């Protein structure tokens, strides 16, 4: 079974992270598959809405940390860049159905979704600094706008985990549901969006996003720093600690 499952049902394209044994950690191939699905949705007039979800008890645990280690040694992570650009420029409405833990890009991608439904057991965390990294997906721009400067700092500087109730009160989530209700409620939102006049929906989405100045510029600015950070000794220590299932030790860094 593929690590990303894409299924079309009428006007709705569902994209499902499907690597539950690794908590849906995202590999380069998975970014490629999701990017292709976004492009397919944009190019196909028969698709009016995209739904994004995950299999199992995690939405996604973020970028695969072993891939981070490999990227630090080899290439530039072009797949992530292409994925983020396709996500931020998607013209069709995106409904995220958050079925559990959303880590790193699992949370940052939600700032690009138009409707977010989450199970009550979902948790949200962006542990970039503790991995020796910096934020991505324009989260350093979008989260202060979405939740305010201090809350964004707790999330992005401290890497605090918030529960679903907090995410709802901070405006990151439209609706909290039980596990059993998740796909029905997400499907209802998708059906309502799909029944509306499609051009009016696309133009309205574009207008709503117009206030976010230079998201693509911020994505590139963050990624330039991110690539540099991936090769840092701080990140190397964080990744190795994860692989060895121990706490990282940053005491030797200045
Ligand atoms: N990259 C690579 N492997 C990952 C992963 C990731 N981001 N997230 C989870 N996994 C793997 C674990 O190593 C484990 O593999 P193993 O069975 O071979 O040991 C498996 O997925 C299950 O994860 P586990 O940690 O046992 O599950 P948990 O329910 O105790 O915890 C998380 C789930 C998501 C809280 C925890 O796995 C975690 O913190 N992962 C790292 C998240 C992260 O830092 N992502 C990068 C963000 S920028």
GROMACS .gro file of C-alpha atoms in nm, residues 99-221:
model
  123
   99UNK     CA    1  -0.707   1.268   1.312
  100UNK     CA    2  -0.440   1.295   1.584
  101UNK     CA    3  -0.094   1.436   1.659
  102UNK     CA    4   0.019   1.709   1.417
  103UNK     CA    5   0.394   1.773   1.447
  104UNK     CA    6   0.611   2.028   1.263
  105UNK     CA    7   0.489   2.064   0.905
  106UNK     CA    8   0.179   1.870   1.021
  107UNK     CA    9   0.082   2.186   1.209
  108UNK     CA   10   0.236   2.451   0.982
  109UNK     CA   11   0.043   2.318   0.681
  110UNK     CA   12  -0.284   2.386   0.868
  111UNK     CA   13  -0.228   2.761   0.835
  112UNK     CA   14  -0.277   2.705   0.460
  113UNK     CA   15  -0.595   2.499   0.499
  114UNK     CA   16  -0.928   2.678   0.463
  115UNK     CA   17  -1.129   2.464   0.706
  116UNK     CA   18  -0.974   2.254   0.985
  117UNK     CA   19  -1.168   1.983   1.167
  118UNK     CA   20  -0.983   1.801   1.445
  119UNK     CA   21  -1.048   1.514   1.683
  120UNK     CA   22  -1.056   1.610   2.051
  121UNK     CA   23  -0.745   1.400   2.116
  122UNK     CA   24  -0.539   1.590   1.854
  123UNK     CA   25  -0.221   1.766   1.968
  124UNK     CA   26  -0.028   2.037   1.784
  125UNK     CA   27   0.345   2.103   1.818
  126UNK     CA   28   0.615   2.271   1.609
  127UNK     CA   29   0.941   2.159   1.773
  128UNK     CA   30   1.172   2.334   1.526
  129UNK     CA   31   1.406   2.504   1.773
  130UNK     CA   32   1.452   2.187   1.981
  131UNK     CA   33   1.563   2.015   1.658
  132UNK     CA   34   1.813   2.295   1.590
  133UNK     CA   35   1.592   2.416   1.304
  134UNK     CA   36   1.379   2.719   1.213
  135UNK     CA   37   1.009   2.728   1.116
  136UNK     CA   38   0.889   2.655   0.762
  137UNK     CA   39   0.576   2.686   0.542
  138UNK     CA   40   0.571   3.063   0.618
  139UNK     CA   41   0.463   2.972   0.972
  140UNK     CA   42   0.687   3.250   1.109
  141UNK     CA   43   0.464   3.492   0.917
  142UNK     CA   44   0.125   3.317   0.940
  143UNK     CA   45   0.117   3.204   1.305
  144UNK     CA   46   0.168   3.552   1.455
  145UNK     CA   47  -0.120   3.668   1.228
  146UNK     CA   48  -0.334   3.369   1.323
  147UNK     CA   49  -0.282   3.348   1.699
  148UNK     CA   50  -0.088   3.665   1.799
  149UNK     CA   51   0.280   3.727   1.867
  150UNK     CA   52   0.310   3.581   2.220
  151UNK     CA   53   0.118   3.262   2.143
  152UNK     CA   54   0.314   3.221   1.819
  153UNK     CA   55   0.634   3.256   2.023
  154UNK     CA   56   0.518   2.987   2.267
  155UNK     CA   57   0.448   2.761   1.970
  156UNK     CA   58   0.750   2.841   1.752
  157UNK     CA   59   1.021   2.955   1.994
  158UNK     CA   60   0.944   2.727   2.288
  159UNK     CA   61   0.788   2.451   2.078
  160UNK     CA   62   0.501   2.416   2.326
  161UNK     CA   63   0.243   2.146   2.256
  162UNK     CA   64  -0.119   2.260   2.257
  163UNK     CA   65  -0.424   2.040   2.285
  164UNK     CA   66  -0.722   2.045   2.050
  165UNK     CA   67  -0.932   2.265   2.281
  166UNK     CA   68  -0.657   2.530   2.290
  167UNK     CA   69  -0.610   2.510   1.912
  168UNK     CA   70  -0.984   2.565   1.875
  169UNK     CA   71  -0.985   2.867   2.108
  170UNK     CA   72  -0.679   3.015   1.935
  171UNK     CA   73  -0.854   2.995   1.597
  172UNK     CA   74  -0.647   2.721   1.438
  173UNK     CA   75  -0.940   2.477   1.424
  174UNK     CA   76  -1.300   2.535   1.306
  175UNK     CA   77  -1.459   2.241   1.481
  176UNK     CA   78  -1.370   1.967   1.732
  177UNK     CA   79  -1.530   1.626   1.687
  178UNK     CA   80  -1.507   1.270   1.810
  179UNK     CA   81  -1.287   1.019   1.623
  180UNK     CA   82  -1.599   0.856   1.479
  181UNK     CA   83  -1.738   1.187   1.347
  182UNK     CA   84  -1.419   1.319   1.185
  183UNK     CA   85  -1.455   1.208   0.824
  184UNK     CA   86  -1.832   1.266   0.820
  185UNK     CA   87  -1.794   1.624   0.939
  186UNK     CA   88  -1.499   1.689   0.704
  187UNK     CA   89  -1.705   1.534   0.423
  188UNK     CA   90  -1.998   1.762   0.505
  189UNK     CA   91  -1.774   2.071   0.482
  190UNK     CA   92  -1.633   1.939   0.153
  191UNK     CA   93  -1.982   1.871   0.013
  192UNK     CA   94  -2.101   2.221   0.111
  193UNK     CA   95  -1.799   2.381  -0.057
  194UNK     CA   96  -1.837   2.159  -0.365
  195UNK     CA   97  -2.202   2.260  -0.406
  196UNK     CA   98  -2.118   2.633  -0.424
  197UNK     CA   99  -2.042   2.812  -0.753
  198UNK     CA  100  -1.676   2.713  -0.812
  199UNK     CA  101  -1.542   3.035  -0.958
  200UNK     CA  102  -1.693   3.242  -0.675
  201UNK     CA  103  -1.532   3.000  -0.426
  202UNK     CA  104  -1.188   3.022  -0.593
  203UNK     CA  105  -1.201   3.401  -0.615
  204UNK     CA  106  -1.312   3.429  -0.251
  205UNK     CA  107  -1.030   3.200  -0.135
  206UNK     CA  108  -0.784   3.414  -0.332
  207UNK     CA  109  -0.924   3.734  -0.178
  208UNK     CA  110  -0.905   3.593   0.177
  209UNK     CA  111  -0.541   3.503   0.118
  210UNK     CA  112  -0.458   3.839  -0.042
  211UNK     CA  113  -0.399   3.993   0.299
  212UNK     CA  114  -0.109   3.754   0.354
  213UNK     CA  115   0.166   3.947   0.189
  214UNK     CA  116   0.454   3.758   0.033
  215UNK     CA  117   0.393   3.408   0.166
  216UNK     CA  118   0.606   3.259  -0.111
  217UNK     CA  119   0.891   3.498  -0.030
  218UNK     CA  120   0.875   3.397   0.336
  219UNK     CA  121   0.868   3.026   0.244
  220UNK     CA  122   1.192   3.074   0.046
  221UNK     CA  123   1.353   3.288   0.317
   0.00000   0.00000   0.00000
